[in-house]
């Protein structure tokens, strides 16, 4: 889109955007007061200059009557501002008339232009310019002495009207510049210099009004930006945001606009449908894939993008586009982040359902709807039960048992996970104490800890309190963290794990092999156990490449003196392969499904029959 002359002019001139109501009315009240005071002052001036009471009253009324519109309730802003503008200009005309065209009286017009520019609307401004030219030209021709105070003007009123109009225009330009700067200040994000939400919405409104073609919106949300702020500090966060803003701007075509609409949220309005939106969204994902170097350390900013267009919006409305794109962005997050997802029908319902579920989850703990199931861990050497893993379920009144994969991410998002996690921990610890007492030997208990729980400052205190409360010896408790926590700041995580370990509890790295971490991370992490992810274990009987991987994980664990648990063992063949690879522990449906504590399969008698080996503790 190359800019034509009118286009270029439009880019320089103020946009004439509407001031927020409260600001507008504040300014309007000032202008209104000035106009009212002038009506009175001019009446008095007329009297002082020797005019009759009748004439003076009429003149005051001529200035005051437009104000009547401005005072009527229910009148729109345009009519109000037009009315005060006309009142002010009538005052100018009358003043010039009363002063018999004296040049100094014309200064009044300049003041009026300044006052009227407070509205930041083209209407009053246009009226002012028009009146100056008409007054000087027309009245100047008809009754020159009431307009101009010198002979030259009396002879060529239009020339002098032009000269006055020129100066009025020049004064106006100064006001226009101030006006434009005001607009920019209120419409830009101070940190990145990008448009803000208000400007984006206005641009979108204009695009929607100007064409009948498709318009699309992209909604971008940085993945895990909070971690950057928490671990690297806010200054680093700002550097990252500025750098991202620059990269995003580089992905646009002329006419598109990118805005920063929240802490780590950006939005882009794009002319065109799904194809254009996809092209730009993909370009942005690529542009962000390069690491940003902050204080000498690289950081790869990932972003989740939602896209929505007018074709799927139902109505051509900027707010609807942004909301749909936002919903699609949430879907992108749910599907694993760092991707682009297009809005589709049903996402709004899905989001509503999710919100309802989250609301219900809030009451689930108090309402006694949460259950803990227990799955045994087996020592492969003798098939004994060495302990249990606590796995959470939600007994939802209408839907039955909801698996944790469906509601734990929700609890994380909604900030409920810390409370729920504490509850699970307490239940599991109590159960372990009870089983240990019944079995007459220590029964180990493993509890899952989500990344948010681990990041919580209070986690160490919470674990300590639960141990104190239940009397569970610390060495009987294992806390499982997924490899996923490592994408956060490794040093921070390591410190937190170290503090937990000082309590005497053991740390297991869950789902090992699936995450982003390399084996070398393991050396830096204070861990006692690694749990080989189910996906590798289930590949074992097909003789796939997993066998080599599992063998090397076991080897590595041995060299680091870590215990290994193979997850998701379902067949005897998988168990045998693991035995050959000298894997020490296993868990899976083959040995026992997760079950409530009261179920016969996991009552203490059977645990005792299995005569488990003593817990390995280091
Ligand atoms: P996880 O920690 O990896 O738990 C193991 C999952 O594998 C469990 O799913 C278990 O039921 C399932 N499983 C066990 N053996 C087998 C098998 O032989 N075959 C198959 N196909 N699956 C098996 P579940 O209970 O649905 O839990 C899913 C995930 O939810 C857990 O994965 C864990 O990450 C999370 N989770 C569960 N309870 C809690 C909790 O209390 N707090 C937190 N933060 N997360 C939890
Ligand atoms: Ca686990
Ligand atoms: Ca696992």
XYZ file of C-alpha atoms and ligand atoms in Angstrom:
666
model
C 0.000 0.000 0.000
C 1.975 3.031 -1.242
C 0.755 6.258 0.255
C -0.966 8.799 -1.970
C -0.875 12.513 -1.163
C -4.189 12.454 0.728
C -2.957 9.322 2.432
C 0.248 11.010 3.470
C -1.672 14.042 4.678
C -3.968 11.793 6.682
C -0.914 10.207 8.281
C 0.366 13.586 9.463
C -2.921 15.114 10.570
C -4.570 14.081 13.807
C -6.947 11.184 13.470
C -9.812 13.089 15.025
C -10.391 10.154 17.318
C -12.910 10.568 20.025
C -11.688 11.511 23.474
C -12.903 9.293 26.298
C -16.196 10.610 27.690
C -14.858 11.755 31.047
C -11.989 13.729 29.462
C -14.264 15.225 26.823
C -16.838 16.417 29.319
C -14.202 17.915 31.568
C -12.906 19.960 28.662
C -16.399 20.781 27.506
C -17.277 22.239 30.892
C -14.281 24.585 30.659
C -15.207 25.799 27.177
C -18.834 26.135 28.249
C -17.890 28.299 31.221
C -15.716 30.552 29.071
C -18.568 30.940 26.564
C -21.089 31.820 29.283
C -18.777 34.360 30.913
C -18.234 35.971 27.511
C -21.957 36.390 26.914
C -22.234 38.428 30.100
C -18.978 40.329 29.501
C -19.984 41.322 25.986
C -23.372 42.587 27.157
C -21.618 44.742 29.776
C -19.061 45.944 27.220
C -21.871 46.949 24.874
C -23.487 48.964 27.676
C -20.180 50.560 28.550
C -19.666 51.551 24.941
C -22.970 53.391 25.080
C -25.331 50.951 23.393
C -28.885 50.767 24.639
C -30.061 48.121 27.095
C -32.089 46.440 24.371
C -29.155 46.178 21.962
C -26.783 44.997 24.691
C -29.230 42.324 25.815
C -29.703 41.120 22.247
C -25.964 40.895 21.732
C -25.478 38.971 24.954
C -28.332 36.689 23.919
C -26.745 36.083 20.505
C -23.656 34.765 22.266
C -25.606 32.857 24.888
C -28.377 31.188 22.875
C -26.212 28.440 21.253
C -25.331 27.351 24.770
C -28.930 26.277 25.228
C -28.193 23.259 22.989
C -25.136 22.439 25.004
C -27.192 22.452 28.189
C -30.057 20.277 26.954
C -29.984 16.763 28.363
C -29.728 13.943 25.849
C -27.901 16.028 23.267
C -24.911 14.289 21.660
C -21.331 15.467 21.931
C -21.177 16.749 18.369
C -24.096 19.110 18.805
C -22.781 20.261 22.182
C -19.353 21.125 20.840
C -20.817 22.783 17.762
C -23.033 24.929 20.002
C -20.204 26.140 22.242
C -18.038 26.752 19.179
C -20.704 28.937 17.590
C -21.188 30.814 20.859
C -17.465 31.533 21.102
C -17.247 32.645 17.483
C -20.283 34.887 17.818
C -18.443 36.519 20.700
C -15.438 37.083 18.414
C -17.582 38.598 15.669
C -19.404 40.857 18.141
C -16.209 41.965 19.812
C -14.715 42.940 16.448
C -17.966 44.723 15.635
C -18.081 46.591 18.970
C -14.425 47.596 18.612
C -15.190 48.813 15.088
C -12.937 46.348 13.397
C -9.875 47.217 15.455
C -7.094 44.832 14.591
C -6.423 43.904 18.236
C -9.999 42.717 18.623
C -9.258 40.050 16.017
C -6.916 38.367 18.500
C -10.053 36.954 19.996
C -10.406 34.586 17.061
C -7.024 33.046 17.870
C -8.050 32.376 21.428
C -11.240 30.745 20.213
C -9.358 28.443 17.826
C -7.156 27.371 20.721
C -10.116 26.682 22.977
C -12.011 24.799 20.306
C -9.027 22.575 19.554
C -9.458 21.163 23.083
C -12.286 19.047 21.713
C -9.868 17.248 19.378
C -12.658 16.932 16.850
C -12.701 18.059 13.285
C -16.269 19.443 13.534
C -15.675 22.474 15.801
C -12.355 23.095 14.104
C -13.965 23.219 10.667
C -16.724 25.513 11.910
C -14.128 27.934 13.292
C -12.187 28.147 10.028
C -15.349 28.541 7.999
C -16.722 31.322 10.170
C -13.462 33.288 10.013
C -13.432 33.240 6.229
C -17.166 33.938 5.883
C -17.172 36.693 8.471
C -14.179 38.489 7.018
C -15.147 37.971 3.377
C -18.921 38.377 3.391
C -19.409 40.814 6.251
C -16.166 42.497 5.251
C -17.709 43.208 1.857
C -21.145 44.199 3.113
C -20.233 46.145 6.264
C -16.451 46.600 6.051
C -16.260 48.910 9.097
C -17.622 46.307 11.393
C -14.852 43.921 10.354
C -11.713 45.836 9.498
C -10.259 48.865 11.191
C -8.149 50.187 8.314
C -8.764 51.565 4.839
C -6.763 49.055 2.850
C -9.048 46.304 4.081
C -12.166 48.286 3.413
C -11.197 48.372 -0.265
C -10.136 44.720 -0.661
C -12.020 42.794 2.016
C -11.420 39.388 0.413
C -7.661 39.907 0.286
C -7.665 40.765 3.993
C -10.039 37.979 4.719
C -7.481 35.703 3.052
C -4.640 37.172 5.103
C -6.565 36.676 8.343
C -7.579 33.176 7.317
C -3.940 32.391 6.590
C -2.879 33.360 10.104
C -5.794 31.524 11.622
C -4.736 28.464 9.644
C -1.125 28.860 10.791
C -2.249 29.083 14.416
C -4.416 26.064 13.765
C -1.442 24.039 12.561
C 0.283 24.566 15.878
C -2.848 23.330 17.636
C -3.107 20.387 15.268
C 0.462 19.373 16.038
C -0.241 19.482 19.772
C -3.428 17.545 19.210
C -1.637 14.854 17.197
C 1.074 14.501 19.844
C -1.613 14.110 22.491
C -3.223 11.367 20.483
C 0.057 9.545 20.093
C 0.833 9.682 23.761
C -2.485 8.170 24.687
C -2.303 5.532 21.991
C 1.195 4.109 22.317
C 2.672 1.600 24.678
C 5.489 3.483 26.423
C 7.853 0.488 26.637
C 7.749 -0.829 23.083
C 6.363 2.163 21.197
C 3.779 -0.132 19.625
C 0.122 0.834 19.355
C -1.907 0.159 22.482
C -5.235 -1.631 22.708
C -7.292 1.533 22.110
C -5.459 2.361 18.907
C -5.635 -1.235 17.711
C -9.387 -1.310 18.211
C -9.789 1.977 16.369
C -7.622 0.819 13.479
C -9.631 -2.381 13.303
C -12.917 -0.469 13.355
C -11.674 1.682 10.491
C -10.497 -1.336 8.490
C -13.849 -3.026 9.013
C -15.698 0.094 7.929
C -13.511 0.848 4.918
C -13.654 -2.523 3.170
C -16.204 -5.246 2.832
C -13.355 -7.780 2.548
C -12.112 -10.045 5.307
C -10.164 -8.737 8.267
C -8.282 -10.995 10.679
C -6.886 -10.641 14.162
C -3.966 -12.474 15.730
C -3.666 -12.720 19.503
C -0.178 -13.503 20.817
C 0.713 -14.503 24.347
C 4.286 -15.253 25.362
C 4.795 -18.701 26.837
C 6.133 -18.753 30.376
C 6.987 -15.056 30.381
C 6.369 -14.918 34.115
C 9.311 -17.263 34.592
C 11.574 -14.856 32.728
C 10.480 -12.019 34.989
C 10.815 -14.145 38.102
C 14.173 -15.676 37.332
C 15.928 -12.965 35.316
C 14.303 -9.870 36.729
C 11.957 -7.257 35.287
C 14.671 -5.381 33.415
C 15.427 -8.558 31.456
C 11.710 -9.013 30.863
C 11.547 -5.498 29.414
C 14.486 -6.149 27.109
C 12.786 -9.295 25.886
C 9.488 -7.490 25.261
C 11.167 -4.685 23.328
C 13.089 -7.118 21.202
C 9.955 -9.139 20.504
C 8.062 -5.973 19.579
C 10.740 -5.140 17.018
C 10.646 -8.618 15.527
C 6.873 -8.663 15.329
C 6.815 -5.279 13.596
C 9.188 -6.695 11.006
C 6.642 -9.359 10.061
C 3.908 -6.960 9.009
C 2.779 -5.733 5.616
C 1.908 -2.040 5.158
C -1.538 -1.428 6.589
C -1.369 -4.202 9.208
C -0.903 -3.107 12.780
C 0.660 -4.761 15.813
C -0.197 -3.604 19.323
C 0.892 -4.484 22.830
C -2.336 -5.048 24.673
C -1.145 -6.435 27.982
C 1.965 -7.390 29.935
C 3.048 -10.178 27.615
C 0.189 -10.002 25.141
C 0.293 -8.634 21.640
C -2.370 -8.437 18.958
C -2.135 -7.892 15.236
C -4.857 -6.773 12.860
C -4.400 -7.982 9.321
C -6.243 -7.170 6.107
C -7.332 -10.507 4.625
C -8.662 -13.866 5.681
C -7.236 -17.075 7.105
C -4.506 -17.303 4.470
C -3.026 -13.906 5.285
C -3.351 -14.517 9.014
C -1.573 -17.882 8.716
C 1.240 -16.376 6.662
C 1.868 -13.602 9.164
C 1.439 -15.855 12.202
C 3.950 -18.369 10.804
C 6.360 -15.563 9.982
C 6.115 -14.392 13.599
C 6.770 -17.874 14.993
C 9.876 -18.086 12.820
C 10.989 -14.561 13.723
C 10.811 -15.385 17.428
C 12.615 -18.718 17.157
C 16.044 -17.028 17.281
C 17.319 -16.629 20.820
C 17.457 -13.162 22.343
C 20.702 -12.551 24.190
C 20.017 -10.949 27.547
C 22.944 -10.163 29.811
C 25.034 -12.573 27.838
C 22.621 -15.467 28.196
C 20.389 -16.707 25.385
C 16.651 -16.900 25.826
C 14.259 -18.319 23.250
C 10.940 -16.519 23.433
C 8.091 -18.863 22.606
C 4.666 -17.566 21.812
C 1.177 -19.029 21.464
C -0.893 -17.442 18.713
C -4.634 -17.486 18.152
C -6.099 -16.250 14.883
C -9.663 -15.250 14.050
C -11.228 -13.664 10.985
C -14.463 -11.975 10.064
C -15.507 -15.110 8.141
C -16.026 -17.036 11.392
C -17.028 -14.086 13.562
C -20.725 -13.771 12.819
C -20.513 -9.992 12.974
C -17.932 -7.496 11.776
C -16.834 -6.212 15.127
C -13.346 -5.498 16.448
C -14.197 -6.717 19.947
C -15.555 -10.033 18.648
C -12.434 -10.575 16.517
C -10.152 -9.960 19.472
C -12.184 -12.228 21.752
C -12.216 -15.065 19.223
C -8.488 -14.727 18.626
C -7.992 -14.807 22.398
C -9.994 -18.042 22.651
C -7.954 -19.583 19.835
C -4.787 -18.528 21.655
C -5.949 -20.412 24.742
C -6.437 -23.444 22.569
C -2.877 -22.999 21.260
C -1.654 -22.998 24.871
C -3.676 -26.088 25.687
C -2.297 -27.910 22.653
C 1.246 -27.441 23.905
C 2.112 -23.755 23.318
C 4.463 -22.215 20.749
C 2.012 -22.666 17.867
C -0.691 -21.017 15.804
C -4.328 -22.067 16.146
C -7.293 -20.707 14.208
C -10.582 -19.914 15.870
C -13.328 -22.431 15.219
C -16.947 -22.663 16.218
C -17.325 -24.323 19.586
C -14.235 -22.760 21.121
C -16.396 -20.265 22.929
C -18.490 -23.106 24.364
C -15.376 -25.058 25.271
C -14.026 -22.017 27.088
C -17.317 -21.566 28.907
C -17.334 -25.205 29.924
C -13.784 -24.869 31.138
C -14.656 -21.806 33.166
C -17.567 -23.691 34.730
C -15.357 -26.663 35.513
C -12.793 -24.367 37.121
C -15.505 -22.760 39.203
C -16.731 -26.170 40.359
C -13.177 -27.264 41.060
C -12.934 -24.416 43.551
C -15.569 -26.134 45.665
C -14.364 -29.670 45.014
C -11.879 -29.756 47.880
C -14.314 -28.419 50.450
C -17.119 -30.485 48.942
C -15.172 -33.694 49.395
C -15.217 -34.516 45.679
C -11.499 -35.179 45.331
C -10.173 -38.711 45.760
C -6.681 -40.089 45.948
C -5.981 -43.422 44.292
C -2.846 -45.419 44.915
C -0.737 -47.417 42.493
C 1.968 -49.767 43.766
C 5.635 -49.608 42.809
C 7.303 -52.978 42.488
C 10.847 -54.125 43.115
C 11.622 -56.093 39.943
C 14.088 -58.411 41.618
C 11.456 -60.098 43.818
C 8.117 -58.596 42.754
C 7.598 -56.990 46.152
C 5.637 -53.768 46.655
C 8.095 -51.079 47.684
C 5.647 -48.221 47.910
C 2.762 -46.390 46.275
C 2.170 -43.389 44.089
C -0.727 -41.110 44.978
C -2.818 -40.201 41.917
C -5.590 -37.684 42.142
C -9.139 -38.060 40.786
C -12.182 -35.840 40.837
C -15.523 -37.436 41.608
C -17.638 -34.958 39.664
C -21.326 -35.150 40.571
C -22.696 -35.386 37.002
C -19.794 -36.699 35.029
C -18.257 -39.319 37.256
C -14.524 -39.721 37.751
C -12.504 -37.056 35.940
C -8.851 -37.947 35.271
C -6.154 -35.550 36.481
C -5.001 -34.690 32.952
C -8.338 -32.921 32.490
C -8.412 -30.813 35.630
C -4.865 -30.414 36.905
C -3.860 -28.013 34.099
C -7.046 -26.122 34.970
C -6.082 -26.022 38.631
C -2.641 -24.748 37.629
C -4.122 -21.977 35.551
C -6.739 -21.037 38.103
C -4.229 -20.947 40.956
C -5.919 -23.794 42.830
C -3.118 -26.297 42.472
C -1.243 -25.250 45.598
C -4.269 -25.813 47.815
C -5.219 -29.051 46.063
C -1.626 -30.259 46.139
C -1.401 -29.683 49.861
C -4.576 -31.684 50.360
C -3.244 -34.609 48.291
C 0.018 -34.520 50.191
C -1.769 -34.714 53.512
C -4.075 -37.541 52.412
C -1.205 -39.553 50.969
C 0.969 -39.010 54.038
C -1.829 -40.136 56.369
C -2.397 -43.214 54.210
C 1.293 -44.096 54.257
C 1.345 -43.788 58.047
C -1.721 -46.025 58.347
C -0.370 -48.681 55.980
C 3.053 -48.644 57.603
C 1.438 -49.226 60.989
C -0.662 -52.095 59.651
C 2.221 -53.680 57.756
C 4.654 -53.174 60.598
C 7.287 -51.761 58.236
C 7.767 -48.453 56.417
C 5.596 -48.062 53.314
C 6.899 -45.471 50.848
C 4.606 -42.880 49.287
C 5.206 -40.848 46.147
C 3.260 -37.632 45.514
C 3.278 -35.606 42.289
C 4.295 -31.971 42.495
C 3.305 -29.673 39.641
C 5.684 -26.968 38.362
C 3.595 -24.254 39.992
C 3.730 -26.007 43.337
C 7.475 -26.331 43.034
C 7.819 -22.642 42.170
C 5.748 -21.688 45.221
C 7.896 -20.092 47.903
C 6.067 -21.977 50.624
C 6.546 -25.477 49.223
C 9.242 -26.473 51.698
C 7.240 -25.182 54.650
C 4.108 -26.934 53.382
C 5.856 -30.287 53.064
C 7.423 -29.882 56.497
C 4.058 -29.049 58.040
C 2.410 -32.107 56.495
C 5.207 -34.347 57.764
C 4.842 -32.885 61.253
C 1.084 -33.113 61.167
C 0.893 -36.719 60.014
C 4.041 -38.054 61.634
C 5.261 -39.555 58.360
C 9.061 -39.952 58.458
C 10.505 -37.762 55.695
C 12.487 -40.600 54.098
C 9.234 -42.431 53.326
C 8.036 -39.555 51.138
C 9.027 -39.104 47.503
C 8.106 -35.964 45.586
C 7.783 -36.437 41.819
C 8.509 -33.537 39.491
C 8.278 -33.775 35.729
C 11.123 -32.967 33.461
C 9.002 -30.045 32.299
C 10.035 -28.009 35.349
C 13.519 -27.847 33.876
C 12.484 -25.449 31.126
C 12.156 -22.957 33.908
C 15.325 -21.648 35.422
C 17.405 -24.732 36.212
C 19.307 -23.085 39.062
C 16.144 -21.935 40.747
C 14.570 -25.385 40.445
C 17.734 -27.044 41.704
C 17.768 -24.796 44.779
C 14.159 -25.587 45.534
C 14.696 -29.327 45.137
C 17.804 -29.155 47.285
C 15.832 -27.453 50.057
C 13.184 -30.163 49.890
C 15.818 -32.821 50.002
C 17.311 -31.304 53.126
C 14.013 -32.165 54.820
C 14.903 -35.782 54.121
C 12.352 -36.432 51.376
C 13.390 -38.024 48.112
C 13.026 -36.456 44.673
C 11.956 -38.331 41.555
C 12.213 -37.002 38.007
C 8.927 -38.055 36.408
C 8.223 -38.820 32.723
C 11.949 -38.949 32.089
C 12.909 -38.811 28.424
C 9.933 -36.814 27.192
C 10.957 -33.325 28.201
C 13.275 -30.764 26.756
C 16.090 -31.598 29.077
C 19.175 -33.406 27.993
C 20.784 -36.078 30.094
C 23.415 -33.569 31.150
C 20.805 -31.648 33.154
C 20.469 -34.644 35.365
C 23.935 -34.140 36.788
C 22.949 -30.698 38.026
C 19.677 -31.770 39.570
C 19.412 -33.031 43.092
C 17.406 -36.179 42.360
C 17.192 -39.663 43.854
C 14.980 -41.476 41.383
C 14.240 -41.276 37.700
C 11.023 -42.603 36.282
C 11.331 -43.726 32.682
C 8.341 -42.512 30.756
C 5.635 -44.974 29.767
C 6.072 -44.285 26.033
C 9.554 -45.862 26.034
C 8.527 -48.779 28.213
C 5.592 -49.662 25.994
C 7.908 -49.816 23.015
C 10.054 -52.454 24.688
C 8.192 -55.593 23.538
C 8.211 -54.476 19.908
C 11.988 -54.428 20.055
C 12.066 -50.818 18.830
C 14.833 -48.296 19.304
C 13.513 -47.685 22.818
C 15.456 -50.655 24.144
C 18.751 -48.869 23.516
C 17.454 -45.653 25.033
C 16.043 -47.367 28.119
C 19.306 -49.289 28.532
C 21.339 -46.096 28.408
C 19.035 -44.292 30.850
C 19.424 -47.205 33.292
C 23.172 -47.132 32.786
C 23.328 -43.397 33.362
C 21.186 -43.711 36.490
C 23.499 -46.358 37.845
C 26.545 -44.176 37.331
C 24.795 -41.329 39.157
C 23.609 -43.686 41.920
C 19.964 -43.045 41.103
C 17.116 -45.463 41.523
C 15.148 -46.217 38.327
C 11.419 -46.833 38.048
C 9.992 -47.967 34.718
C 6.479 -46.551 34.291
C 3.488 -48.092 32.535
C 4.532 -51.735 32.456
C 1.561 -53.613 31.024
C 2.943 -56.935 29.785
C 5.097 -59.710 31.173
C 7.378 -59.292 28.182
C 8.058 -55.646 29.046
C 8.802 -56.726 32.609
C 11.236 -59.370 31.392
C 13.118 -56.976 29.118
C 13.392 -54.514 32.018
C 14.675 -57.311 34.225
C 17.354 -58.132 31.662
C 18.354 -54.474 31.542
C 18.712 -54.626 35.354
C 16.027 -52.024 35.981
C 15.382 -51.961 39.728
C 11.736 -50.849 39.991
C 8.584 -50.782 37.925
C 5.032 -49.547 37.993
C 2.125 -50.378 35.728
C -1.181 -52.106 35.153
C 0.632 -55.450 35.108
C 1.290 -55.077 38.825
C -1.679 -52.993 39.875
C -3.916 -50.191 38.695
C -4.378 -47.035 40.715
C -7.160 -47.766 43.217
C -8.781 -46.200 46.253
C -7.087 -47.123 49.517
C -10.076 -49.157 50.642
C -10.102 -51.504 47.620
C -9.103 -55.070 48.501
C -6.296 -55.124 45.903
C -4.188 -52.712 47.925
C -5.230 -53.457 51.483
C -2.283 -53.996 53.784
C -2.683 -57.794 53.957
C -1.771 -58.171 50.303
C 1.044 -55.661 50.681
C 2.343 -57.682 53.564
C 2.065 -60.909 51.578
C 4.243 -59.360 48.903
C 6.940 -58.929 51.558
C 8.463 -55.835 50.033
C 12.115 -55.013 50.144
C 13.112 -52.171 52.476
C 13.033 -48.715 50.952
C 16.190 -47.662 49.306
C 17.226 -44.358 50.792
C 20.342 -42.416 50.358
P 2.143 -39.591 36.143
O 2.695 -38.997 37.376
O 3.103 -39.958 35.086
O 1.266 -40.796 36.584
C 1.226 -42.028 35.907
C 0.028 -42.121 35.059
O 0.088 -43.269 34.262
C -1.262 -42.219 35.856
O -2.290 -41.566 35.136
C -1.478 -43.741 35.886
O -2.833 -44.073 36.068
C -1.038 -44.110 34.506
N -0.572 -45.492 34.452
C 0.009 -46.202 35.416
N 0.322 -47.452 34.952
C -0.079 -47.494 33.672
C -0.037 -48.493 32.637
O 0.426 -49.606 32.832
N -0.547 -48.171 31.435
C -1.081 -46.942 31.180
N -1.573 -46.699 29.981
N -1.134 -45.990 32.130
C -0.634 -46.255 33.348
P -3.265 -40.619 35.835
O -3.630 -41.101 37.184
O -4.353 -40.327 34.870
O -2.388 -39.300 36.045
C -1.954 -38.554 34.976
C -1.015 -37.482 35.415
O -1.657 -36.514 36.221
C 0.114 -38.000 36.283
O 1.083 -38.560 35.469
C 0.561 -36.763 36.975
O 1.430 -36.030 36.166
C -0.716 -36.010 37.119
N -1.196 -36.130 38.500
C -1.893 -37.137 39.062
N -2.140 -36.868 40.351
C -1.564 -35.691 40.625
C -1.451 -34.868 41.798
O -1.925 -35.194 42.896
N -0.793 -33.677 41.689
C -0.239 -33.304 40.513
N 0.397 -32.128 40.467
N -0.308 -34.037 39.407
C -0.959 -35.239 39.455
Ca 4.134 -39.403 38.777
Ca 5.096 -40.390 34.809
